Amino acid sequence: MTSFIAGLPKAELHVHHVGSASPRIVAELAARHEGASPVPADPAALADYFAFRDFAHFIDVYLTVVDLVRDDEDVRMLTFEIARELSRQQVRYAELTITPYSSVKRGIPAKAFCEAIEDARRGAAGEFGVDLRWCFDIPGEAGLEAAEQTLAIALGERPDGLISFGLGGPEIGVPRPQFKPYFDQARAAGLHSVPHAGETTGPETIWDAIRELGAERIGHGITAAQDPALMSYLAEHRIPLEISPTSNLRTRAVPSLDEHPLARLVAAGVPVSINSDDPPMFGTTLEEEYAVAARLLGLDDAGVAELARAAVRQSFLDPSGQAKLLAEIDAYTVRSA
Ligand SMILES: O=c1[nH]cnc2c1ncn2[C@@H]1O[C@H](CO)[C@@H](O)[C@H]1O
């Protein structure tokens, strides 16, 4: 199973930019910028640093890593190195969630930020054969000011790889309906709506994301398992959940992997993709998340290949790109039989 997963061509739909900074990248960033940072450069110490009391603590820690990204060269290096890691796991296509607001607020001009990610996107395609797209998300804890800025950067700079508009950060105390005007404008401009919801709050947040923000996919959405009517709605309207099992464990959104609602969601017919969210911060990889999903769902190699196909079909990759990647998965599965 493990070697099958390792070689399986994949697509990743829910993985965060700064959240993918590996210990090597974090050490490189820490070394570049003198000055006090609580983020340890030593990989062992960093692993201890990435231990979270709860979700709010996770966001606090996450933002200390955001502080390490100080200029457009840091952005370019981080993005390119993420693509290297994705290619090592046979990821051919990834929709990377990026929060430009947080970096622009820290002094990186929006134009330079977008040029840097686009440089890295071209490099990733040429060097690694990884096709990167961007989801620009609003950091919810920064409220409507961040929504305003994120939309302005998205529509003002409109980098070629930008395909979707999201909402991350804490859900508690951050009601989704307030962001409706920004999602309306983003969708009117042709961006897909993919807010987080139902990660740390109940099903009503997911209903809001659907009804108020026009969600086409939901980030996490695991509390949908508490509402059979919502699961039926997600199944009937083919609104996929972007599931990251270990993330939910490490942020304490679920008490244990065995209690993760993934199997209940799949049994109810809810479309899901498997993702890693913030892999180094959660001590995992996309490959590992496929193995966790295979265990929780009792899948054989054929079942795991279907997980990869589902992610491709739920992606915003164009039909010909999807057909090409699906054919690659089919060919790999036949070869591995
Ligand atoms: O699992 C997650 N849930 C919500 N937000 C997340 C997660 N992982 C990373 N972020 C990021 O946390 C920042 C908060 O300012 C945002 O950039 C969001 O993208």
Short mmCIF file of C-alpha atoms and ligand atoms in Angstrom, two decimals:
data_model
loop_
_atom_site.label_atom_id
_atom_site.label_comp_id
_atom_site.label_asym_id
_atom_site.label_seq_id
_atom_site.Cartn_x
_atom_site.Cartn_y
_atom_site.Cartn_z
CA MET A 1 0.00 0.00 0.00
CA THR A 2 2.64 2.53 1.04
CA SER A 3 4.70 2.09 -2.12
CA PHE A 4 1.51 2.23 -4.20
CA ILE A 5 0.61 5.55 -2.59
CA ALA A 6 4.15 6.88 -3.02
CA GLY A 7 4.08 6.35 -6.78
CA LEU A 8 0.45 7.34 -7.32
CA PRO A 9 0.02 10.57 -9.32
CA LYS A 10 -1.95 12.99 -7.13
CA ALA A 11 -3.73 16.35 -7.00
CA GLU A 12 -3.88 18.38 -3.78
CA LEU A 13 -6.70 20.88 -3.24
CA HIS A 14 -6.22 22.08 0.36
CA VAL A 15 -2.64 22.94 1.32
CA HIS A 16 -1.47 26.26 2.77
CA HIS A 17 1.50 28.29 1.52
CA VAL A 18 3.23 29.27 4.78
CA GLY A 19 1.83 26.12 6.38
CA SER A 20 3.96 24.08 3.97
CA ALA A 21 7.25 25.64 5.05
CA SER A 22 9.36 22.57 5.85
CA PRO A 23 11.89 22.62 8.74
CA ARG A 24 14.60 23.15 6.10
CA ILE A 25 12.72 26.16 4.64
CA VAL A 26 11.95 27.57 8.11
CA ALA A 27 15.63 27.23 9.08
CA GLU A 28 16.63 28.99 5.85
CA LEU A 29 14.15 31.82 6.49
CA ALA A 30 15.21 32.13 10.14
CA ALA A 31 18.88 32.27 9.08
CA ARG A 32 18.15 34.98 6.49
CA HIS A 33 16.61 37.38 8.92
CA GLU A 34 18.34 38.18 12.15
CA GLY A 35 16.17 39.47 14.95
CA ALA A 36 14.15 37.69 17.57
CA SER A 37 11.79 35.04 16.31
CA PRO A 38 10.19 32.41 18.55
CA VAL A 39 10.40 29.94 15.64
CA PRO A 40 13.33 27.57 16.29
CA ALA A 41 15.68 26.89 13.36
CA ASP A 42 16.60 23.46 14.75
CA PRO A 43 14.31 20.77 13.21
CA ALA A 44 13.89 18.82 16.49
CA ALA A 45 13.03 21.99 18.41
CA LEU A 46 10.69 23.01 15.56
CA ALA A 47 8.81 19.72 15.85
CA ASP A 48 8.21 20.49 19.55
CA TYR A 49 7.22 24.06 18.64
CA PHE A 50 4.54 22.66 16.30
CA ALA A 51 2.57 21.13 19.17
CA PHE A 52 -0.75 22.90 19.62
CA ARG A 53 -2.92 23.23 22.75
CA ASP A 54 -5.95 24.05 20.58
CA PHE A 55 -6.88 25.67 17.27
CA ALA A 56 -6.38 29.24 18.52
CA HIS A 57 -2.86 28.30 19.62
CA PHE A 58 -2.24 26.79 16.17
CA ILE A 59 -3.17 30.10 14.51
CA ASP A 60 -0.85 32.02 16.88
CA VAL A 61 2.03 29.69 15.99
CA TYR A 62 1.15 29.86 12.28
CA LEU A 63 1.44 33.65 12.33
CA THR A 64 4.92 33.50 13.89
CA VAL A 65 6.02 31.56 10.79
CA VAL A 66 4.28 34.15 8.57
CA ASP A 67 6.52 36.74 10.30
CA LEU A 68 9.58 34.94 8.90
CA VAL A 69 8.51 35.65 5.31
CA ARG A 70 9.94 39.16 5.01
CA ASP A 71 10.49 39.89 1.30
CA ASP A 72 9.61 38.74 -2.20
CA GLU A 73 12.75 36.56 -2.41
CA ASP A 74 11.51 34.65 0.66
CA VAL A 75 8.13 34.23 -1.08
CA ARG A 76 9.77 32.97 -4.28
CA MET A 77 12.02 30.48 -2.43
CA LEU A 78 9.19 29.21 -0.19
CA THR A 79 6.82 28.67 -3.12
CA PHE A 80 9.43 26.96 -5.30
CA GLU A 81 10.55 24.66 -2.46
CA ILE A 82 6.93 23.69 -1.75
CA ALA A 83 6.67 22.60 -5.39
CA ARG A 84 9.83 20.49 -4.95
CA GLU A 85 8.24 18.71 -1.99
CA LEU A 86 4.96 18.21 -3.86
CA SER A 87 6.82 16.72 -6.84
CA ARG A 88 8.60 14.27 -4.50
CA GLN A 89 5.12 12.94 -3.64
CA GLN A 90 4.07 12.68 -7.31
CA VAL A 91 1.71 15.64 -6.97
CA ARG A 92 1.08 16.87 -10.51
CA TYR A 93 -1.43 19.60 -9.67
CA ALA A 94 -1.99 21.62 -6.49
CA GLU A 95 -4.28 24.47 -5.49
CA LEU A 96 -2.14 26.31 -2.91
CA THR A 97 -3.99 28.50 -0.38
CA ILE A 98 -2.10 31.76 -0.07
CA THR A 99 -2.88 34.70 2.25
CA PRO A 100 -1.46 37.78 0.53
CA TYR A 101 -3.00 40.13 3.11
CA SER A 102 -0.77 38.81 5.90
CA SER A 103 2.43 39.35 3.89
CA VAL A 104 1.39 42.71 2.42
CA LYS A 105 0.59 43.86 5.96
CA ARG A 106 4.15 42.85 6.88
CA GLY A 107 5.58 45.11 4.21
CA ILE A 108 5.80 43.02 1.03
CA PRO A 109 4.14 45.02 -1.81
CA ALA A 110 1.25 43.14 -3.41
CA LYS A 111 2.76 43.44 -6.91
CA ALA A 112 6.13 42.02 -5.80
CA PHE A 113 4.36 39.27 -3.84
CA CYS A 114 2.33 38.20 -6.88
CA GLU A 115 5.34 38.38 -9.22
CA ALA A 116 7.26 36.15 -6.82
CA ILE A 117 4.59 33.44 -6.66
CA GLU A 118 4.17 33.58 -10.44
CA ASP A 119 7.94 33.21 -10.95
CA ALA A 120 7.85 30.17 -8.69
CA ARG A 121 4.83 28.78 -10.54
CA ARG A 122 6.66 28.94 -13.85
CA GLY A 123 9.75 27.42 -12.22
CA ALA A 124 7.69 24.63 -10.64
CA ALA A 125 6.14 23.72 -13.99
CA GLY A 126 9.49 23.77 -15.79
CA GLU A 127 11.66 22.19 -13.10
CA PHE A 128 9.28 19.73 -11.44
CA GLY A 129 6.31 19.32 -13.78
CA VAL A 130 4.05 20.53 -10.95
CA ASP A 131 1.09 22.66 -12.06
CA LEU A 132 0.37 25.17 -9.28
CA ARG A 133 -2.77 27.31 -8.91
CA TRP A 134 -3.60 29.83 -6.23
CA CYS A 135 -6.48 30.24 -3.82
CA PHE A 136 -6.25 33.67 -2.17
CA ASP A 137 -7.86 33.46 1.25
CA ILE A 138 -9.03 36.00 3.78
CA PRO A 139 -7.46 35.46 7.24
CA GLY A 140 -10.74 35.51 9.14
CA GLU A 141 -9.22 36.76 12.37
CA ALA A 142 -8.37 40.02 10.57
CA GLY A 143 -12.03 40.59 9.63
CA LEU A 144 -13.51 42.86 6.97
CA GLU A 145 -10.37 44.97 6.50
CA ALA A 146 -8.56 41.80 5.43
CA ALA A 147 -11.53 40.85 3.22
CA GLU A 148 -11.35 44.24 1.48
CA GLN A 149 -7.59 44.00 0.96
CA THR A 150 -7.63 40.37 -0.17
CA LEU A 151 -10.29 41.07 -2.78
CA ALA A 152 -8.43 44.20 -3.96
CA ILE A 153 -5.18 42.25 -4.38
CA ALA A 154 -6.97 39.34 -6.08
CA LEU A 155 -8.79 41.54 -8.60
CA GLY A 156 -6.13 44.24 -8.84
CA GLU A 157 -3.08 42.01 -9.41
CA ARG A 158 -4.97 38.95 -10.80
CA PRO A 159 -1.91 36.65 -11.07
CA ASP A 160 -2.29 34.05 -13.85
CA GLY A 161 -2.49 31.14 -11.40
CA LEU A 162 -5.31 32.62 -9.31
CA ILE A 163 -8.45 30.51 -9.58
CA SER A 164 -10.27 30.68 -6.23
CA PHE A 165 -11.13 32.81 -3.22
CA GLY A 166 -11.19 31.46 0.33
CA LEU A 167 -11.61 32.23 4.00
CA GLY A 168 -9.24 30.76 6.61
CA GLY A 169 -8.26 31.37 10.20
CA PRO A 170 -10.51 30.79 13.21
CA GLU A 171 -14.25 30.21 12.75
CA ILE A 172 -15.23 30.90 16.35
CA GLY A 173 -16.20 34.58 16.55
CA VAL A 174 -15.84 34.96 12.76
CA PRO A 175 -19.37 34.54 11.29
CA ARG A 176 -19.32 33.76 7.56
CA PRO A 177 -22.26 35.97 6.34
CA GLN A 178 -20.27 39.21 6.84
CA PHE A 179 -17.99 38.17 3.97
CA LYS A 180 -20.82 37.77 1.44
CA PRO A 181 -20.13 41.05 -0.48
CA TYR A 182 -16.49 40.03 -1.03
CA PHE A 183 -17.31 36.52 -2.17
CA ASP A 184 -20.04 37.90 -4.46
CA GLN A 185 -17.49 40.17 -6.16
CA ALA A 186 -14.86 37.42 -6.34
CA ARG A 187 -17.33 34.98 -7.90
CA ALA A 188 -18.60 37.65 -10.32
CA ALA A 189 -14.97 38.05 -11.41
CA GLY A 190 -14.78 34.30 -12.17
CA LEU A 191 -13.05 33.06 -9.01
CA HIS A 192 -14.29 29.84 -7.40
CA SER A 193 -15.56 30.04 -3.79
CA VAL A 194 -13.80 27.68 -1.36
CA PRO A 195 -14.17 28.92 2.25
CA HIS A 196 -13.16 26.96 5.34
CA ALA A 197 -16.16 25.98 7.45
CA GLY A 198 -17.15 23.29 9.90
CA GLU A 199 -13.59 22.74 11.10
CA THR A 200 -13.92 24.13 14.62
CA THR A 201 -17.62 25.12 14.62
CA GLY A 202 -20.84 23.25 13.84
CA PRO A 203 -22.86 22.52 10.69
CA GLU A 204 -24.47 25.98 10.67
CA THR A 205 -21.14 27.47 9.58
CA ILE A 206 -21.14 25.12 6.59
CA TRP A 207 -24.72 26.07 5.73
CA ASP A 208 -23.66 29.74 5.88
CA ALA A 209 -20.66 29.04 3.63
CA ILE A 210 -23.02 27.45 1.08
CA ARG A 211 -25.92 29.90 1.30
CA GLU A 212 -24.03 33.17 1.89
CA LEU A 213 -20.64 32.59 0.26
CA GLY A 214 -21.68 30.31 -2.64
CA ALA A 215 -19.17 27.67 -1.59
CA GLU A 216 -18.34 25.21 -4.40
CA ARG A 217 -16.12 23.21 -2.04
CA ILE A 218 -15.70 23.43 1.74
CA GLY A 219 -12.38 23.54 3.58
CA HIS A 220 -12.61 20.72 6.15
CA GLY A 221 -16.41 20.73 6.76
CA ILE A 222 -16.05 17.77 9.11
CA THR A 223 -18.90 18.84 11.43
CA ALA A 224 -21.31 18.18 8.54
CA ALA A 225 -21.34 14.66 10.04
CA GLN A 226 -23.47 16.08 12.87
CA ASP A 227 -26.27 17.05 10.42
CA PRO A 228 -27.75 14.31 8.20
CA ALA A 229 -29.72 16.88 6.17
CA LEU A 230 -26.51 18.76 5.43
CA MET A 231 -24.71 15.57 4.41
CA SER A 232 -27.60 14.79 2.04
CA TYR A 233 -27.40 18.30 0.62
CA LEU A 234 -23.62 18.06 0.07
CA ALA A 235 -24.08 14.66 -1.60
CA GLU A 236 -26.99 15.76 -3.78
CA HIS A 237 -25.38 19.03 -4.89
CA ARG A 238 -21.88 17.48 -5.21
CA ILE A 239 -20.24 20.00 -2.87
CA PRO A 240 -16.96 18.31 -1.87
CA LEU A 241 -15.22 18.53 1.50
CA GLU A 242 -11.46 19.06 1.49
CA ILE A 243 -10.49 16.67 4.29
CA SER A 244 -7.14 16.79 6.14
CA PRO A 245 -7.37 14.10 8.83
CA THR A 246 -4.13 14.70 10.77
CA SER A 247 -4.72 18.46 10.77
CA ASN A 248 -8.00 17.88 12.59
CA LEU A 249 -6.21 15.68 15.12
CA ARG A 250 -3.30 18.08 15.73
CA THR A 251 -5.50 21.17 16.09
CA ARG A 252 -7.72 19.14 18.42
CA ALA A 253 -10.72 19.47 16.11
CA VAL A 254 -11.14 15.70 16.61
CA PRO A 255 -10.01 13.77 19.73
CA SER A 256 -8.47 10.88 17.79
CA LEU A 257 -8.13 9.70 14.19
CA ASP A 258 -10.41 6.74 14.94
CA GLU A 259 -13.10 9.24 15.89
CA HIS A 260 -12.61 11.26 12.68
CA PRO A 261 -15.98 11.52 10.82
CA LEU A 262 -14.43 10.76 7.37
CA ALA A 263 -16.01 7.29 7.12
CA ARG A 264 -19.45 8.62 8.09
CA LEU A 265 -19.20 11.39 5.52
CA VAL A 266 -18.19 8.96 2.75
CA ALA A 267 -20.93 6.51 3.77
CA ALA A 268 -23.45 9.37 3.39
CA GLY A 269 -22.26 9.95 -0.17
CA VAL A 270 -20.48 13.24 0.55
CA PRO A 271 -17.72 13.82 -2.03
CA VAL A 272 -14.31 14.20 -0.35
CA SER A 273 -10.69 14.85 -1.28
CA ILE A 274 -7.72 13.96 0.92
CA ASN A 275 -5.23 16.74 1.72
CA SER A 276 -2.42 17.64 4.13
CA ASP A 277 -3.37 21.27 5.02
CA ASP A 278 -0.11 22.34 6.73
CA PRO A 279 2.02 19.23 6.47
CA PRO A 280 5.25 20.15 8.34
CA MET A 281 3.24 21.83 11.13
CA PHE A 282 1.21 18.65 11.60
CA GLY A 283 4.13 16.28 11.17
CA THR A 284 2.59 14.68 8.11
CA THR A 285 2.76 14.52 4.30
CA LEU A 286 0.11 14.09 1.63
CA GLU A 287 1.26 10.49 1.20
CA GLU A 288 0.71 9.91 4.92
CA GLU A 289 -2.78 11.43 4.70
CA TYR A 290 -3.66 8.98 1.92
CA ALA A 291 -2.47 6.14 4.16
CA VAL A 292 -4.58 7.46 7.06
CA ALA A 293 -7.63 7.73 4.78
CA ALA A 294 -7.03 4.21 3.44
CA ARG A 295 -6.99 2.89 7.01
CA LEU A 296 -10.07 4.81 8.14
CA LEU A 297 -12.01 3.84 5.00
CA GLY A 298 -10.67 0.28 4.68
CA LEU A 299 -9.38 0.87 1.15
CA ASP A 300 -7.20 -1.32 -1.05
CA ASP A 301 -4.93 0.09 -3.78
CA ALA A 302 -7.89 0.46 -6.16
CA GLY A 303 -9.78 2.42 -3.50
CA VAL A 304 -6.81 4.68 -2.90
CA ALA A 305 -6.48 5.35 -6.63
CA GLU A 306 -10.14 6.40 -6.58
CA LEU A 307 -9.31 8.96 -3.87
CA ALA A 308 -6.73 10.47 -6.21
CA ARG A 309 -9.21 10.48 -9.12
CA ALA A 310 -11.82 12.19 -6.90
CA ALA A 311 -9.40 15.02 -6.09
CA VAL A 312 -8.73 15.55 -9.80
CA ARG A 313 -12.44 15.63 -10.60
CA GLN A 314 -13.14 18.06 -7.75
CA SER A 315 -10.29 20.36 -8.83
CA PHE A 316 -10.66 23.54 -10.87
CA LEU A 317 -8.19 22.18 -13.43
CA ASP A 318 -9.57 22.49 -16.98
CA PRO A 319 -11.23 19.36 -18.50
CA SER A 320 -8.27 18.47 -20.73
CA GLY A 321 -5.87 18.79 -17.80
CA GLN A 322 -8.16 16.61 -15.70
CA ALA A 323 -8.41 13.99 -18.47
CA LYS A 324 -4.60 13.88 -18.77
CA LEU A 325 -4.07 13.41 -15.03
CA LEU A 326 -6.88 10.82 -14.76
CA ALA A 327 -5.27 8.86 -17.61
CA GLU A 328 -1.94 8.99 -15.78
CA ILE A 329 -3.59 7.60 -12.64
CA ASP A 330 -5.25 4.84 -14.69
CA ALA A 331 -1.97 3.90 -16.37
CA TYR A 332 -0.18 3.82 -13.02
CA THR A 333 -2.89 1.67 -11.46
CA VAL A 334 -2.73 -0.83 -14.34
CA ARG A 335 1.09 -0.96 -14.13
CA SER A 336 0.94 -1.56 -10.39
CA ALA A 337 -1.67 -4.33 -10.55
O1 LIG B 1 -6.50 24.46 9.09
C1 LIG B 1 -6.57 25.69 8.94
N1 LIG B 1 -7.74 26.34 9.19
C2 LIG B 1 -7.88 27.68 9.04
N2 LIG B 1 -6.86 28.49 8.65
C3 LIG B 1 -5.66 27.90 8.39
C4 LIG B 1 -5.48 26.52 8.51
N3 LIG B 1 -4.19 26.24 8.16
C5 LIG B 1 -3.60 27.39 7.85
N4 LIG B 1 -4.48 28.42 7.98
C6 LIG B 1 -4.11 29.81 7.73
O2 LIG B 1 -4.12 30.46 8.97
C7 LIG B 1 -4.01 31.85 8.68
C8 LIG B 1 -4.75 32.60 9.72
O3 LIG B 1 -4.42 33.95 9.56
C9 LIG B 1 -4.57 32.06 7.28
O4 LIG B 1 -3.53 32.46 6.43
C10 LIG B 1 -5.04 30.65 6.89
O5 LIG B 1 -4.84 30.41 5.49
#
